[in-house]
Amino acid sequence: MYPTPRVAELIEGTFIPVRFHIKTRPDTWKRFGIRWTPTILILAADGKEQYRIEGFLPVDDFLAQLHLGLGYWAVNRKDWAAAEREFREVEQSFPETDAAPEALYWEGVARYSATHDGAELRKLAEQFRTRYSDTSWAKRSTVW
């Protein structure tokens, strides 16, 4: 389904991919409020949307977004260790993507959620002062 081996490996090893054409499945189009193609949805087992990727992306950006989706899914399950791991994967493996500052932010939030140690949030704010300082995610960390 995906011509790039790195993408295919992640998807086939992690997800249950389902593909449909909007003209043959308008019910699904409406059910999920799909506005544009391609739309990639990460759904929980109960069918609830956990994350959405809309439009085509270069390989690294797409992989980063898939890992962000896995991180958000883990957050929704309150699996802080898995969330931190997925967000760290984005931040370390795809630091030049738009997803990296978002991942750094949520990596710190997941760490704080697991420990309730306010020092974790202060460390996160410090990281934003030296990295990704011109992003909206850095602005969100200024309260810490």
N, C-alpha and C. Protein backbone atom coordinates (compact mmCIF):
# COMPACT_ATOMS: atom_id res chain seq x y z
N MET A 1 0.82 -1.19 0.00
CA MET A 1 0.00 0.00 0.00
C MET A 1 0.87 1.26 0.00
N TYR A 2 2.02 1.23 0.71
CA TYR A 2 2.92 2.38 0.76
C TYR A 2 4.24 2.00 0.10
N PRO A 3 4.69 2.78 -0.87
CA PRO A 3 5.89 2.40 -1.62
C PRO A 3 7.20 2.57 -0.86
N THR A 4 7.22 3.36 0.20
CA THR A 4 8.44 3.57 0.96
C THR A 4 8.55 2.51 2.05
N PRO A 5 9.61 1.71 2.04
CA PRO A 5 9.72 0.62 3.01
C PRO A 5 9.59 1.05 4.47
N ARG A 6 10.18 2.19 4.85
CA ARG A 6 10.08 2.63 6.25
C ARG A 6 8.64 2.90 6.66
N VAL A 7 7.88 3.48 5.75
CA VAL A 7 6.47 3.76 6.04
C VAL A 7 5.68 2.45 6.09
N ALA A 8 5.89 1.61 5.10
CA ALA A 8 5.18 0.33 5.04
C ALA A 8 5.46 -0.51 6.28
N GLU A 9 6.72 -0.53 6.71
CA GLU A 9 7.11 -1.32 7.89
C GLU A 9 6.39 -0.83 9.15
N LEU A 10 6.36 0.48 9.36
CA LEU A 10 5.67 1.02 10.54
C LEU A 10 4.18 0.72 10.48
N ILE A 11 3.57 0.97 9.34
CA ILE A 11 2.13 0.77 9.23
C ILE A 11 1.77 -0.70 9.38
N GLU A 12 2.46 -1.55 8.66
CA GLU A 12 2.12 -2.98 8.70
C GLU A 12 2.43 -3.61 10.06
N GLY A 13 3.44 -3.09 10.76
CA GLY A 13 3.81 -3.65 12.04
C GLY A 13 3.05 -3.08 13.23
N THR A 14 2.31 -1.99 13.01
CA THR A 14 1.70 -1.29 14.13
C THR A 14 0.19 -1.12 14.01
N PHE A 15 -0.27 -0.93 12.78
CA PHE A 15 -1.66 -0.58 12.54
C PHE A 15 -2.39 -1.69 11.79
N ILE A 16 -3.70 -1.58 11.75
CA ILE A 16 -4.52 -2.40 10.86
C ILE A 16 -5.00 -1.42 9.78
N PRO A 17 -4.29 -1.37 8.66
CA PRO A 17 -4.65 -0.37 7.64
C PRO A 17 -5.93 -0.76 6.91
N VAL A 18 -6.79 0.22 6.70
CA VAL A 18 -8.01 0.05 5.93
C VAL A 18 -8.04 1.20 4.94
N ARG A 19 -8.30 0.88 3.71
CA ARG A 19 -8.31 1.90 2.67
C ARG A 19 -9.66 1.84 1.96
N PHE A 20 -10.22 3.02 1.71
CA PHE A 20 -11.48 3.06 0.96
C PHE A 20 -11.50 4.30 0.09
N HIS A 21 -12.28 4.23 -0.94
CA HIS A 21 -12.44 5.35 -1.86
C HIS A 21 -13.70 6.11 -1.47
N ILE A 22 -13.60 7.42 -1.42
CA ILE A 22 -14.71 8.23 -0.94
C ILE A 22 -15.97 8.08 -1.79
N LYS A 23 -15.79 7.79 -3.08
CA LYS A 23 -16.97 7.66 -3.94
C LYS A 23 -17.72 6.36 -3.70
N THR A 24 -17.01 5.34 -3.23
CA THR A 24 -17.69 4.07 -2.98
C THR A 24 -18.12 3.93 -1.52
N ARG A 25 -17.64 4.81 -0.64
CA ARG A 25 -17.99 4.74 0.78
C ARG A 25 -18.30 6.13 1.35
N PRO A 26 -19.31 6.82 0.78
CA PRO A 26 -19.63 8.15 1.29
C PRO A 26 -20.09 8.14 2.75
N ASP A 27 -20.60 7.01 3.22
CA ASP A 27 -21.00 6.91 4.63
C ASP A 27 -19.81 7.09 5.57
N THR A 28 -18.69 6.51 5.20
CA THR A 28 -17.47 6.64 6.02
C THR A 28 -16.95 8.07 5.94
N TRP A 29 -16.99 8.65 4.76
CA TRP A 29 -16.59 10.04 4.55
C TRP A 29 -17.35 10.94 5.53
N LYS A 30 -18.66 10.74 5.60
CA LYS A 30 -19.49 11.58 6.48
C LYS A 30 -19.29 11.23 7.95
N ARG A 31 -19.20 9.95 8.25
CA ARG A 31 -19.06 9.51 9.65
C ARG A 31 -17.86 10.15 10.33
N PHE A 32 -16.76 10.24 9.60
CA PHE A 32 -15.54 10.77 10.20
C PHE A 32 -15.27 12.23 9.83
N GLY A 33 -16.19 12.86 9.12
CA GLY A 33 -16.01 14.27 8.79
C GLY A 33 -14.76 14.53 7.96
N ILE A 34 -14.51 13.65 7.01
CA ILE A 34 -13.32 13.79 6.17
C ILE A 34 -13.52 14.95 5.22
N ARG A 35 -12.54 15.85 5.21
CA ARG A 35 -12.61 17.06 4.39
C ARG A 35 -11.71 17.02 3.17
N TRP A 36 -10.69 16.17 3.22
CA TRP A 36 -9.68 16.19 2.15
C TRP A 36 -9.03 14.82 2.07
N THR A 37 -8.45 14.55 0.91
CA THR A 37 -7.75 13.28 0.75
C THR A 37 -6.27 13.54 0.49
N PRO A 38 -5.42 12.66 0.91
CA PRO A 38 -5.75 11.53 1.76
C PRO A 38 -5.99 12.00 3.19
N THR A 39 -6.80 11.28 3.89
CA THR A 39 -6.99 11.47 5.33
C THR A 39 -6.63 10.15 5.99
N ILE A 40 -5.72 10.21 6.92
CA ILE A 40 -5.30 9.04 7.69
C ILE A 40 -5.88 9.21 9.08
N LEU A 41 -6.64 8.24 9.52
CA LEU A 41 -7.22 8.27 10.86
C LEU A 41 -6.60 7.16 11.69
N ILE A 42 -6.24 7.50 12.90
CA ILE A 42 -5.81 6.49 13.86
C ILE A 42 -6.98 6.33 14.82
N LEU A 43 -7.55 5.13 14.81
CA LEU A 43 -8.73 4.85 15.60
C LEU A 43 -8.40 3.86 16.70
N ALA A 44 -9.07 4.00 17.83
CA ALA A 44 -8.98 3.00 18.90
C ALA A 44 -9.82 1.80 18.49
N ALA A 45 -9.71 0.73 19.23
CA ALA A 45 -10.46 -0.49 18.92
C ALA A 45 -11.96 -0.25 18.89
N ASP A 46 -12.44 0.73 19.66
CA ASP A 46 -13.88 1.02 19.69
C ASP A 46 -14.32 1.94 18.55
N GLY A 47 -13.38 2.29 17.67
CA GLY A 47 -13.70 3.13 16.52
C GLY A 47 -13.61 4.62 16.77
N LYS A 48 -13.24 5.03 17.98
CA LYS A 48 -13.11 6.46 18.27
C LYS A 48 -11.79 6.98 17.72
N GLU A 49 -11.89 8.13 17.09
CA GLU A 49 -10.71 8.76 16.49
C GLU A 49 -9.74 9.21 17.57
N GLN A 50 -8.46 8.86 17.36
CA GLN A 50 -7.40 9.25 18.27
C GLN A 50 -6.52 10.34 17.67
N TYR A 51 -6.38 10.31 16.33
CA TYR A 51 -5.51 11.26 15.65
C TYR A 51 -5.86 11.28 14.17
N ARG A 52 -5.57 12.41 13.53
CA ARG A 52 -5.91 12.60 12.12
C ARG A 52 -4.76 13.27 11.40
N ILE A 53 -4.46 12.76 10.21
CA ILE A 53 -3.46 13.36 9.33
C ILE A 53 -4.16 13.64 8.01
N GLU A 54 -4.13 14.88 7.57
CA GLU A 54 -4.80 15.24 6.32
C GLU A 54 -3.79 15.76 5.30
N GLY A 55 -3.89 15.26 4.09
CA GLY A 55 -3.03 15.70 3.00
C GLY A 55 -1.76 14.88 2.90
N PHE A 56 -1.11 15.02 1.75
CA PHE A 56 0.15 14.31 1.50
C PHE A 56 1.29 14.98 2.26
N LEU A 57 2.22 14.17 2.73
CA LEU A 57 3.40 14.66 3.44
C LEU A 57 4.64 13.92 2.93
N PRO A 58 5.81 14.57 2.98
CA PRO A 58 7.04 13.85 2.71
C PRO A 58 7.22 12.72 3.74
N VAL A 59 8.05 11.76 3.41
CA VAL A 59 8.18 10.55 4.22
C VAL A 59 8.48 10.84 5.69
N ASP A 60 9.51 11.64 5.99
CA ASP A 60 9.85 11.88 7.40
C ASP A 60 8.71 12.58 8.13
N ASP A 61 8.06 13.52 7.49
CA ASP A 61 6.94 14.22 8.12
C ASP A 61 5.78 13.25 8.38
N PHE A 62 5.52 12.36 7.43
CA PHE A 62 4.45 11.38 7.59
C PHE A 62 4.76 10.41 8.73
N LEU A 63 5.99 9.92 8.77
CA LEU A 63 6.38 9.02 9.86
C LEU A 63 6.27 9.72 11.21
N ALA A 64 6.70 10.97 11.27
CA ALA A 64 6.60 11.73 12.51
C ALA A 64 5.14 11.87 12.94
N GLN A 65 4.27 12.15 11.99
CA GLN A 65 2.85 12.28 12.31
C GLN A 65 2.25 10.96 12.79
N LEU A 66 2.66 9.86 12.19
CA LEU A 66 2.16 8.55 12.65
C LEU A 66 2.59 8.30 14.10
N HIS A 67 3.83 8.63 14.41
CA HIS A 67 4.29 8.45 15.80
C HIS A 67 3.58 9.41 16.75
N LEU A 68 3.31 10.64 16.30
CA LEU A 68 2.51 11.55 17.13
C LEU A 68 1.16 10.93 17.43
N GLY A 69 0.54 10.36 16.39
CA GLY A 69 -0.75 9.71 16.58
C GLY A 69 -0.69 8.60 17.60
N LEU A 70 0.37 7.80 17.55
CA LEU A 70 0.53 6.73 18.54
C LEU A 70 0.72 7.31 19.94
N GLY A 71 1.42 8.42 20.01
CA GLY A 71 1.60 9.09 21.30
C GLY A 71 0.28 9.59 21.87
N TYR A 72 -0.51 10.24 21.03
CA TYR A 72 -1.82 10.74 21.48
C TYR A 72 -2.73 9.58 21.89
N TRP A 73 -2.68 8.49 21.16
CA TRP A 73 -3.47 7.32 21.51
C TRP A 73 -3.07 6.82 22.90
N ALA A 74 -1.77 6.78 23.16
CA ALA A 74 -1.28 6.35 24.48
C ALA A 74 -1.73 7.33 25.57
N VAL A 75 -1.69 8.63 25.28
CA VAL A 75 -2.17 9.63 26.25
C VAL A 75 -3.64 9.37 26.57
N ASN A 76 -4.43 9.10 25.55
CA ASN A 76 -5.86 8.87 25.77
C ASN A 76 -6.11 7.63 26.63
N ARG A 77 -5.16 6.69 26.62
CA ARG A 77 -5.26 5.49 27.46
C ARG A 77 -4.57 5.68 28.82
N LYS A 78 -3.96 6.86 28.99
CA LYS A 78 -3.15 7.17 30.18
C LYS A 78 -1.98 6.21 30.34
N ASP A 79 -1.46 5.77 29.22
CA ASP A 79 -0.25 4.95 29.20
C ASP A 79 0.92 5.90 28.99
N TRP A 80 1.36 6.50 30.10
CA TRP A 80 2.34 7.59 30.03
C TRP A 80 3.68 7.13 29.49
N ALA A 81 4.10 5.92 29.82
CA ALA A 81 5.39 5.42 29.33
C ALA A 81 5.37 5.26 27.81
N ALA A 82 4.30 4.70 27.29
CA ALA A 82 4.19 4.55 25.83
C ALA A 82 4.09 5.90 25.15
N ALA A 83 3.34 6.82 25.74
CA ALA A 83 3.21 8.16 25.17
C ALA A 83 4.57 8.84 25.11
N GLU A 84 5.29 8.81 26.23
CA GLU A 84 6.61 9.44 26.27
C GLU A 84 7.54 8.83 25.22
N ARG A 85 7.50 7.52 25.09
CA ARG A 85 8.34 6.81 24.12
C ARG A 85 8.03 7.24 22.68
N GLU A 86 6.74 7.32 22.33
CA GLU A 86 6.36 7.71 20.96
C GLU A 86 6.73 9.17 20.68
N PHE A 87 6.46 10.04 21.63
CA PHE A 87 6.80 11.45 21.43
C PHE A 87 8.31 11.64 21.33
N ARG A 88 9.06 10.90 22.15
CA ARG A 88 10.52 10.98 22.08
C ARG A 88 11.03 10.50 20.72
N GLU A 89 10.40 9.47 20.18
CA GLU A 89 10.77 8.96 18.86
C GLU A 89 10.66 10.06 17.81
N VAL A 90 9.59 10.82 17.87
CA VAL A 90 9.42 11.92 16.91
C VAL A 90 10.52 12.95 17.12
N GLU A 91 10.70 13.35 18.35
CA GLU A 91 11.64 14.42 18.65
C GLU A 91 13.08 14.02 18.32
N GLN A 92 13.43 12.78 18.53
CA GLN A 92 14.80 12.34 18.27
C GLN A 92 15.03 11.93 16.82
N SER A 93 14.06 11.26 16.21
CA SER A 93 14.26 10.75 14.85
C SER A 93 13.88 11.74 13.76
N PHE A 94 13.02 12.69 14.08
CA PHE A 94 12.53 13.63 13.07
C PHE A 94 12.58 15.07 13.59
N PRO A 95 13.75 15.51 14.07
CA PRO A 95 13.84 16.81 14.73
C PRO A 95 13.58 18.01 13.82
N GLU A 96 13.68 17.82 12.52
CA GLU A 96 13.49 18.94 11.59
C GLU A 96 12.06 19.05 11.09
N THR A 97 11.17 18.18 11.53
CA THR A 97 9.79 18.21 11.06
C THR A 97 8.96 19.16 11.92
N ASP A 98 7.81 19.53 11.40
CA ASP A 98 6.87 20.37 12.16
C ASP A 98 6.36 19.64 13.40
N ALA A 99 6.41 18.32 13.39
CA ALA A 99 5.89 17.53 14.51
C ALA A 99 6.84 17.53 15.71
N ALA A 100 8.10 17.83 15.52
CA ALA A 100 9.09 17.70 16.60
C ALA A 100 8.79 18.59 17.81
N PRO A 101 8.50 19.89 17.64
CA PRO A 101 8.22 20.69 18.84
C PRO A 101 6.95 20.23 19.56
N GLU A 102 5.96 19.81 18.80
CA GLU A 102 4.73 19.29 19.41
C GLU A 102 5.06 18.03 20.22
N ALA A 103 5.89 17.18 19.65
CA ALA A 103 6.27 15.94 20.34
C ALA A 103 7.06 16.24 21.61
N LEU A 104 7.98 17.21 21.54
CA LEU A 104 8.75 17.58 22.73
C LEU A 104 7.82 18.05 23.84
N TYR A 105 6.86 18.87 23.50
CA TYR A 105 5.89 19.38 24.46
C TYR A 105 5.14 18.22 25.14
N TRP A 106 4.58 17.34 24.32
CA TRP A 106 3.78 16.25 24.87
C TRP A 106 4.63 15.18 25.56
N GLU A 107 5.87 15.04 25.14
CA GLU A 107 6.78 14.14 25.85
C GLU A 107 6.94 14.60 27.30
N GLY A 108 7.13 15.91 27.47
CA GLY A 108 7.24 16.46 28.82
C GLY A 108 5.94 16.35 29.60
N VAL A 109 4.83 16.58 28.95
CA VAL A 109 3.53 16.46 29.62
C VAL A 109 3.30 15.01 30.06
N ALA A 110 3.66 14.06 29.22
CA ALA A 110 3.51 12.65 29.58
C ALA A 110 4.39 12.31 30.78
N ARG A 111 5.62 12.81 30.77
CA ARG A 111 6.53 12.56 31.89
C ARG A 111 5.96 13.17 33.18
N TYR A 112 5.44 14.40 33.08
CA TYR A 112 4.83 15.04 34.25
C TYR A 112 3.60 14.24 34.71
N SER A 113 2.78 13.81 33.78
CA SER A 113 1.57 13.07 34.13
C SER A 113 1.89 11.77 34.86
N ALA A 114 3.02 11.18 34.52
CA ALA A 114 3.43 9.93 35.18
C ALA A 114 3.99 10.18 36.57
N THR A 115 4.66 11.33 36.75
CA THR A 115 5.38 11.57 38.01
C THR A 115 4.75 12.63 38.91
N HIS A 116 3.98 13.54 38.31
CA HIS A 116 3.43 14.72 39.01
C HIS A 116 4.54 15.56 39.63
N ASP A 117 5.69 15.54 38.98
CA ASP A 117 6.85 16.31 39.42
C ASP A 117 6.93 17.59 38.58
N GLY A 118 6.65 18.72 39.22
CA GLY A 118 6.66 20.00 38.51
C GLY A 118 8.00 20.34 37.89
N ALA A 119 9.08 19.75 38.39
CA ALA A 119 10.40 19.99 37.82
C ALA A 119 10.45 19.52 36.37
N GLU A 120 9.66 18.51 36.04
CA GLU A 120 9.63 18.02 34.66
C GLU A 120 9.13 19.10 33.71
N LEU A 121 8.13 19.85 34.14
CA LEU A 121 7.61 20.93 33.30
C LEU A 121 8.62 22.06 33.18
N ARG A 122 9.32 22.34 34.25
CA ARG A 122 10.35 23.39 34.20
C ARG A 122 11.49 22.97 33.26
N LYS A 123 11.85 21.69 33.27
CA LYS A 123 12.87 21.18 32.34
C LYS A 123 12.40 21.34 30.90
N LEU A 124 11.13 21.06 30.69
CA LEU A 124 10.56 21.19 29.35
C LEU A 124 10.62 22.64 28.87
N ALA A 125 10.23 23.55 29.75
CA ALA A 125 10.28 24.97 29.39
C ALA A 125 11.70 25.39 29.04
N GLU A 126 12.68 24.89 29.79
CA GLU A 126 14.09 25.20 29.50
C GLU A 126 14.50 24.65 28.14
N GLN A 127 14.06 23.45 27.82
CA GLN A 127 14.38 22.87 26.51
C GLN A 127 13.83 23.75 25.40
N PHE A 128 12.65 24.31 25.60
CA PHE A 128 12.07 25.17 24.57
C PHE A 128 12.82 26.50 24.45
N ARG A 129 13.46 26.93 25.51
CA ARG A 129 14.24 28.17 25.41
C ARG A 129 15.45 27.97 24.51
N THR A 130 15.93 26.73 24.42
CA THR A 130 17.12 26.47 23.60
C THR A 130 16.78 25.79 22.27
N ARG A 131 15.63 25.19 22.16
CA ARG A 131 15.22 24.49 20.93
C ARG A 131 13.78 24.87 20.61
N TYR A 132 13.49 25.03 19.37
CA TYR A 132 12.12 25.32 18.91
C TYR A 132 11.54 26.56 19.57
N SER A 133 12.36 27.51 19.92
CA SER A 133 11.92 28.67 20.69
C SER A 133 10.94 29.56 19.92
N ASP A 134 10.92 29.45 18.60
CA ASP A 134 10.03 30.31 17.82
C ASP A 134 8.74 29.61 17.42
N THR A 135 8.36 28.56 18.14
CA THR A 135 7.15 27.82 17.80
C THR A 135 6.03 28.12 18.78
N SER A 136 4.81 27.81 18.37
CA SER A 136 3.67 27.98 19.27
C SER A 136 3.77 27.04 20.47
N TRP A 137 4.47 25.92 20.30
CA TRP A 137 4.64 24.98 21.42
C TRP A 137 5.54 25.58 22.49
N ALA A 138 6.51 26.35 22.09
CA ALA A 138 7.37 27.03 23.06
C ALA A 138 6.55 28.07 23.84
N LYS A 139 5.68 28.77 23.15
CA LYS A 139 4.82 29.75 23.83
C LYS A 139 3.96 29.07 24.89
N ARG A 140 3.48 27.89 24.58
CA ARG A 140 2.63 27.17 25.53
C ARG A 140 3.40 26.74 26.78
N SER A 141 4.69 26.59 26.64
CA SER A 141 5.50 26.12 27.77
C SER A 141 5.96 27.27 28.67
N THR A 142 5.72 28.50 28.29
CA THR A 142 6.24 29.64 29.06
C THR A 142 5.62 29.75 30.44
N VAL A 143 4.46 29.19 30.66
CA VAL A 143 3.81 29.27 31.99
C VAL A 143 4.53 28.40 33.02
N TRP A 144 5.41 27.53 32.58
CA TRP A 144 6.08 26.62 33.49
C TRP A 144 7.40 27.20 33.96
